[in-house]
Amino acid sequence: MQARFTELGLAPDQLIHRSRPVAFIDLVASGDTFGRINEFLEDWSSGQCLTARAWRSRVRFVGIVAQGQTSPKAWRWQQNASWVRAYPPRTVRDVSVPWSLWDFLGNEQAKVTPSHPPAR
């Protein structure tokens, strides 16, 4: 995965020198995929003797979520993921879409790339 991220200009040392931030955008059920990307980048950057703080300001996470309750007690993935607190404010966001669109994109639409679950 490091080779692919490097090819795309997403290695931690490359993120630091980007002229614009990079945004990871995904349909979100639990936020686990974003957590794995964060962990991957953190582990990789420590191997490069870089602090994660150096590249975090260059990264955005945008979760596409199904519209739900708007009450203060509603469950929100980014409020329950401990890694989110390490990022600057406003770099981890949600975009709410109707359930029918989320379902179509996540469950009915053909995947554009193969899935890579953690076991691989």
Short mmCIF file of N, CA and C in Angstrom, two decimals:
data_model
loop_
_atom_site.label_atom_id
_atom_site.label_comp_id
_atom_site.label_asym_id
_atom_site.label_seq_id
_atom_site.Cartn_x
_atom_site.Cartn_y
_atom_site.Cartn_z
N MET A 1 0.83 -1.18 0.00
CA MET A 1 0.00 0.00 0.00
C MET A 1 0.88 1.26 0.00
N GLN A 2 2.06 1.16 0.61
CA GLN A 2 2.96 2.32 0.62
C GLN A 2 3.35 2.71 -0.80
N ALA A 3 3.59 1.71 -1.65
CA ALA A 3 3.97 2.01 -3.04
C ALA A 3 2.86 2.77 -3.75
N ARG A 4 1.63 2.35 -3.56
CA ARG A 4 0.49 3.02 -4.21
C ARG A 4 0.31 4.44 -3.68
N PHE A 5 0.40 4.62 -2.37
CA PHE A 5 0.28 5.96 -1.79
C PHE A 5 1.40 6.86 -2.30
N THR A 6 2.61 6.34 -2.39
CA THR A 6 3.74 7.13 -2.90
C THR A 6 3.49 7.53 -4.35
N GLU A 7 3.02 6.58 -5.15
CA GLU A 7 2.71 6.85 -6.55
C GLU A 7 1.67 7.97 -6.69
N LEU A 8 0.75 8.04 -5.75
CA LEU A 8 -0.31 9.05 -5.78
C LEU A 8 0.08 10.35 -5.08
N GLY A 9 1.30 10.42 -4.55
CA GLY A 9 1.74 11.63 -3.85
C GLY A 9 1.18 11.74 -2.45
N LEU A 10 0.87 10.59 -1.83
CA LEU A 10 0.23 10.59 -0.52
C LEU A 10 1.11 10.04 0.60
N ALA A 11 2.38 9.86 0.34
CA ALA A 11 3.31 9.44 1.40
C ALA A 11 3.42 10.58 2.40
N PRO A 12 3.65 10.28 3.68
CA PRO A 12 3.72 11.34 4.68
C PRO A 12 4.68 12.48 4.32
N ASP A 13 5.86 12.15 3.81
CA ASP A 13 6.80 13.22 3.44
C ASP A 13 6.31 14.02 2.24
N GLN A 14 5.51 13.40 1.37
CA GLN A 14 4.93 14.12 0.23
C GLN A 14 3.77 15.01 0.67
N LEU A 15 3.00 14.54 1.64
CA LEU A 15 1.87 15.34 2.13
C LEU A 15 2.33 16.69 2.66
N ILE A 16 3.46 16.68 3.35
CA ILE A 16 3.99 17.91 3.95
C ILE A 16 4.24 18.98 2.90
N HIS A 17 4.66 18.57 1.71
CA HIS A 17 5.07 19.52 0.67
C HIS A 17 3.98 19.80 -0.37
N ARG A 18 2.80 19.26 -0.19
CA ARG A 18 1.71 19.52 -1.14
C ARG A 18 1.31 20.99 -1.08
N SER A 19 0.94 21.54 -2.22
CA SER A 19 0.48 22.93 -2.23
C SER A 19 -0.94 23.04 -1.67
N ARG A 20 -1.70 21.96 -1.78
CA ARG A 20 -3.07 21.94 -1.25
C ARG A 20 -3.27 20.67 -0.44
N PRO A 21 -4.17 20.71 0.52
CA PRO A 21 -4.45 19.49 1.31
C PRO A 21 -5.07 18.40 0.43
N VAL A 22 -4.96 17.19 0.88
CA VAL A 22 -5.60 16.05 0.21
C VAL A 22 -6.83 15.66 1.04
N ALA A 23 -7.89 15.28 0.35
CA ALA A 23 -9.11 14.86 1.05
C ALA A 23 -9.39 13.40 0.75
N PHE A 24 -9.55 12.62 1.81
CA PHE A 24 -10.01 11.24 1.69
C PHE A 24 -11.52 11.30 1.87
N ILE A 25 -12.25 10.78 0.89
CA ILE A 25 -13.71 10.86 0.90
C ILE A 25 -14.25 9.44 0.77
N ASP A 26 -15.19 9.09 1.64
CA ASP A 26 -15.72 7.73 1.61
C ASP A 26 -17.11 7.70 2.23
N LEU A 27 -17.88 6.70 1.83
CA LEU A 27 -19.14 6.43 2.52
C LEU A 27 -18.79 5.91 3.90
N VAL A 28 -19.45 6.42 4.91
CA VAL A 28 -19.10 6.05 6.28
C VAL A 28 -20.28 5.37 6.97
N ALA A 29 -19.97 4.21 7.54
CA ALA A 29 -20.92 3.55 8.44
C ALA A 29 -20.39 3.72 9.87
N SER A 30 -19.11 3.37 10.06
CA SER A 30 -18.53 3.47 11.41
C SER A 30 -17.30 4.38 11.47
N GLY A 31 -16.72 4.71 10.33
CA GLY A 31 -15.49 5.51 10.32
C GLY A 31 -14.24 4.67 10.41
N ASP A 32 -14.39 3.35 10.41
CA ASP A 32 -13.26 2.45 10.58
C ASP A 32 -12.23 2.58 9.45
N THR A 33 -12.69 2.76 8.23
CA THR A 33 -11.75 2.89 7.10
C THR A 33 -10.86 4.11 7.30
N PHE A 34 -11.44 5.23 7.68
CA PHE A 34 -10.63 6.43 7.92
C PHE A 34 -9.65 6.20 9.07
N GLY A 35 -10.08 5.50 10.09
CA GLY A 35 -9.20 5.19 11.21
C GLY A 35 -8.01 4.36 10.76
N ARG A 36 -8.25 3.43 9.85
CA ARG A 36 -7.16 2.59 9.33
C ARG A 36 -6.20 3.42 8.47
N ILE A 37 -6.73 4.33 7.67
CA ILE A 37 -5.86 5.21 6.88
C ILE A 37 -5.00 6.05 7.81
N ASN A 38 -5.60 6.61 8.84
CA ASN A 38 -4.85 7.41 9.80
C ASN A 38 -3.75 6.58 10.45
N GLU A 39 -4.08 5.38 10.90
CA GLU A 39 -3.10 4.51 11.55
C GLU A 39 -1.97 4.14 10.59
N PHE A 40 -2.32 3.84 9.36
CA PHE A 40 -1.33 3.52 8.33
C PHE A 40 -0.36 4.69 8.14
N LEU A 41 -0.89 5.90 8.00
CA LEU A 41 -0.03 7.08 7.82
C LEU A 41 0.82 7.36 9.06
N GLU A 42 0.24 7.18 10.24
CA GLU A 42 1.01 7.39 11.47
C GLU A 42 2.18 6.42 11.57
N ASP A 43 1.91 5.14 11.33
CA ASP A 43 2.97 4.13 11.40
C ASP A 43 4.05 4.40 10.36
N TRP A 44 3.64 4.75 9.17
CA TRP A 44 4.57 5.02 8.09
C TRP A 44 5.43 6.23 8.41
N SER A 45 4.81 7.29 8.89
CA SER A 45 5.57 8.51 9.18
C SER A 45 6.57 8.30 10.31
N SER A 46 6.22 7.48 11.30
CA SER A 46 7.18 7.23 12.38
C SER A 46 8.39 6.48 11.84
N GLY A 47 8.18 5.63 10.84
CA GLY A 47 9.29 4.94 10.18
C GLY A 47 10.17 5.88 9.36
N GLN A 48 9.62 7.02 8.98
CA GLN A 48 10.37 8.03 8.22
C GLN A 48 10.92 9.11 9.15
N CYS A 49 10.78 8.89 10.44
CA CYS A 49 11.22 9.87 11.46
C CYS A 49 10.50 11.21 11.30
N LEU A 50 9.25 11.16 10.89
CA LEU A 50 8.40 12.35 10.80
C LEU A 50 7.35 12.27 11.89
N THR A 51 7.00 13.39 12.45
CA THR A 51 5.88 13.38 13.39
C THR A 51 4.59 13.49 12.59
N ALA A 52 3.56 12.83 13.07
CA ALA A 52 2.27 12.89 12.39
C ALA A 52 1.76 14.33 12.35
N ARG A 53 2.14 15.09 13.33
CA ARG A 53 1.72 16.50 13.37
C ARG A 53 2.16 17.26 12.12
N ALA A 54 3.27 16.84 11.53
CA ALA A 54 3.81 17.52 10.36
C ALA A 54 2.89 17.41 9.14
N TRP A 55 2.19 16.30 9.00
CA TRP A 55 1.34 16.13 7.81
C TRP A 55 -0.16 16.24 8.10
N ARG A 56 -0.58 16.18 9.35
CA ARG A 56 -2.02 16.19 9.65
C ARG A 56 -2.75 17.42 9.13
N SER A 57 -2.08 18.56 9.11
CA SER A 57 -2.75 19.78 8.62
C SER A 57 -2.97 19.74 7.11
N ARG A 58 -2.36 18.76 6.43
CA ARG A 58 -2.49 18.64 4.98
C ARG A 58 -3.50 17.57 4.57
N VAL A 59 -4.19 17.00 5.56
CA VAL A 59 -5.12 15.90 5.30
C VAL A 59 -6.53 16.28 5.76
N ARG A 60 -7.51 15.90 4.95
CA ARG A 60 -8.92 16.08 5.30
C ARG A 60 -9.61 14.73 5.18
N PHE A 61 -10.60 14.51 6.01
CA PHE A 61 -11.45 13.32 5.92
C PHE A 61 -12.88 13.81 5.77
N VAL A 62 -13.55 13.36 4.71
CA VAL A 62 -14.94 13.74 4.47
C VAL A 62 -15.76 12.45 4.41
N GLY A 63 -16.61 12.28 5.39
CA GLY A 63 -17.45 11.10 5.46
C GLY A 63 -18.82 11.38 4.88
N ILE A 64 -19.22 10.56 3.93
CA ILE A 64 -20.57 10.66 3.38
C ILE A 64 -21.45 9.75 4.22
N VAL A 65 -22.39 10.34 4.93
CA VAL A 65 -23.22 9.58 5.86
C VAL A 65 -24.69 9.68 5.47
N ALA A 66 -25.44 8.67 5.87
CA ALA A 66 -26.89 8.70 5.66
C ALA A 66 -27.51 9.68 6.64
N GLN A 67 -28.43 10.49 6.15
CA GLN A 67 -29.11 11.43 7.03
C GLN A 67 -29.78 10.67 8.16
N GLY A 68 -29.71 11.26 9.32
CA GLY A 68 -30.32 10.64 10.49
C GLY A 68 -30.78 11.70 11.45
N GLN A 69 -30.87 11.33 12.71
CA GLN A 69 -31.30 12.26 13.74
C GLN A 69 -30.33 13.44 13.82
N THR A 70 -30.87 14.59 14.11
CA THR A 70 -30.02 15.78 14.26
C THR A 70 -29.93 16.23 15.71
N SER A 71 -30.43 15.41 16.62
CA SER A 71 -30.40 15.81 18.03
C SER A 71 -28.97 15.76 18.56
N PRO A 72 -28.69 16.49 19.63
CA PRO A 72 -27.34 16.48 20.22
C PRO A 72 -26.92 15.09 20.70
N LYS A 73 -27.88 14.21 20.95
CA LYS A 73 -27.55 12.87 21.45
C LYS A 73 -27.40 11.84 20.33
N ALA A 74 -27.55 12.26 19.08
CA ALA A 74 -27.41 11.33 17.96
C ALA A 74 -25.96 10.85 17.86
N TRP A 75 -25.79 9.58 17.49
CA TRP A 75 -24.45 9.00 17.34
C TRP A 75 -23.81 9.56 16.07
N ARG A 76 -22.58 10.01 16.18
CA ARG A 76 -21.82 10.51 15.04
C ARG A 76 -20.45 9.85 15.07
N TRP A 77 -20.07 9.26 13.95
CA TRP A 77 -18.83 8.48 13.92
C TRP A 77 -17.62 9.29 14.35
N GLN A 78 -17.50 10.55 13.91
CA GLN A 78 -16.29 11.33 14.19
C GLN A 78 -16.20 11.75 15.65
N GLN A 79 -17.31 11.73 16.36
CA GLN A 79 -17.29 12.06 17.78
C GLN A 79 -16.92 10.85 18.63
N ASN A 80 -16.91 9.68 18.01
CA ASN A 80 -16.61 8.45 18.73
C ASN A 80 -15.29 7.82 18.31
N ALA A 81 -14.54 8.48 17.46
CA ALA A 81 -13.24 7.97 17.01
C ALA A 81 -12.15 8.78 17.69
N SER A 82 -11.37 8.15 18.54
CA SER A 82 -10.36 8.88 19.32
C SER A 82 -9.30 9.53 18.45
N TRP A 83 -8.97 8.95 17.30
CA TRP A 83 -7.91 9.50 16.45
C TRP A 83 -8.28 10.87 15.89
N VAL A 84 -9.56 11.16 15.77
CA VAL A 84 -10.02 12.43 15.19
C VAL A 84 -9.52 13.63 16.00
N ARG A 85 -9.41 13.47 17.31
CA ARG A 85 -8.99 14.58 18.17
C ARG A 85 -7.57 15.06 17.89
N ALA A 86 -6.76 14.25 17.23
CA ALA A 86 -5.39 14.64 16.92
C ALA A 86 -5.32 15.60 15.72
N TYR A 87 -6.41 15.73 14.99
CA TYR A 87 -6.43 16.58 13.80
C TYR A 87 -6.89 17.99 14.13
N PRO A 88 -6.43 18.96 13.34
CA PRO A 88 -6.90 20.33 13.56
C PRO A 88 -8.43 20.40 13.39
N PRO A 89 -9.06 21.36 14.06
CA PRO A 89 -10.51 21.52 13.92
C PRO A 89 -10.92 21.67 12.46
N ARG A 90 -12.07 21.16 12.14
CA ARG A 90 -12.69 21.30 10.82
C ARG A 90 -12.00 20.51 9.72
N THR A 91 -11.10 19.59 10.05
CA THR A 91 -10.47 18.78 9.01
C THR A 91 -11.15 17.42 8.85
N VAL A 92 -12.03 17.08 9.77
CA VAL A 92 -12.81 15.84 9.69
C VAL A 92 -14.28 16.24 9.67
N ARG A 93 -14.95 15.97 8.55
CA ARG A 93 -16.32 16.47 8.36
C ARG A 93 -17.22 15.38 7.82
N ASP A 94 -18.51 15.66 7.89
CA ASP A 94 -19.55 14.80 7.32
C ASP A 94 -20.31 15.56 6.25
N VAL A 95 -20.80 14.80 5.30
CA VAL A 95 -21.78 15.29 4.34
C VAL A 95 -22.94 14.31 4.42
N SER A 96 -24.10 14.81 4.80
CA SER A 96 -25.28 13.95 4.93
C SER A 96 -26.03 13.88 3.61
N VAL A 97 -26.40 12.66 3.25
CA VAL A 97 -27.19 12.44 2.03
C VAL A 97 -28.39 11.57 2.40
N PRO A 98 -29.45 11.61 1.61
CA PRO A 98 -30.59 10.75 1.90
C PRO A 98 -30.17 9.27 1.90
N TRP A 99 -30.83 8.48 2.76
CA TRP A 99 -30.50 7.07 2.87
C TRP A 99 -30.54 6.38 1.50
N SER A 100 -31.51 6.72 0.66
CA SER A 100 -31.63 6.06 -0.64
C SER A 100 -30.37 6.26 -1.49
N LEU A 101 -29.76 7.43 -1.43
CA LEU A 101 -28.52 7.68 -2.18
C LEU A 101 -27.36 6.93 -1.54
N TRP A 102 -27.25 6.98 -0.21
CA TRP A 102 -26.17 6.27 0.48
C TRP A 102 -26.26 4.77 0.18
N ASP A 103 -27.46 4.22 0.25
CA ASP A 103 -27.68 2.80 -0.02
C ASP A 103 -27.31 2.46 -1.46
N PHE A 104 -27.70 3.30 -2.39
CA PHE A 104 -27.37 3.06 -3.80
C PHE A 104 -25.86 3.06 -4.00
N LEU A 105 -25.18 4.07 -3.48
CA LEU A 105 -23.73 4.17 -3.65
C LEU A 105 -22.99 3.04 -2.93
N GLY A 106 -23.42 2.71 -1.73
CA GLY A 106 -22.69 1.74 -0.93
C GLY A 106 -23.06 0.30 -1.15
N ASN A 107 -24.29 0.05 -1.53
CA ASN A 107 -24.75 -1.33 -1.59
C ASN A 107 -25.18 -1.81 -2.97
N GLU A 108 -25.46 -0.88 -3.88
CA GLU A 108 -25.96 -1.30 -5.18
C GLU A 108 -25.02 -0.94 -6.33
N GLN A 109 -24.31 0.15 -6.21
CA GLN A 109 -23.43 0.61 -7.27
C GLN A 109 -22.21 -0.31 -7.37
N ALA A 110 -21.77 -0.57 -8.60
CA ALA A 110 -20.57 -1.39 -8.79
C ALA A 110 -19.37 -0.66 -8.20
N LYS A 111 -18.47 -1.41 -7.57
CA LYS A 111 -17.26 -0.82 -6.98
C LYS A 111 -16.30 -0.42 -8.11
N VAL A 112 -15.63 0.72 -7.95
CA VAL A 112 -14.67 1.16 -8.96
C VAL A 112 -13.29 0.57 -8.70
N THR A 113 -13.04 0.13 -7.48
CA THR A 113 -11.79 -0.55 -7.15
C THR A 113 -12.12 -1.72 -6.24
N PRO A 114 -11.26 -2.72 -6.23
CA PRO A 114 -11.53 -3.85 -5.34
C PRO A 114 -11.41 -3.45 -3.87
N SER A 115 -12.16 -4.11 -3.03
CA SER A 115 -12.06 -3.88 -1.59
C SER A 115 -10.80 -4.55 -1.06
N HIS A 116 -10.22 -3.95 -0.03
CA HIS A 116 -9.03 -4.51 0.59
C HIS A 116 -9.25 -4.57 2.09
N PRO A 117 -9.97 -5.60 2.56
CA PRO A 117 -10.21 -5.69 3.99
C PRO A 117 -8.90 -5.91 4.75
N PRO A 118 -8.90 -5.65 6.06
CA PRO A 118 -7.68 -5.72 6.86
C PRO A 118 -6.96 -7.07 6.81
N ALA A 119 -7.69 -8.15 6.57
CA ALA A 119 -7.07 -9.48 6.57
C ALA A 119 -6.10 -9.68 5.41
N ARG A 120 -6.16 -8.84 4.39
CA ARG A 120 -5.28 -9.01 3.22
C ARG A 120 -3.90 -8.49 3.46
#
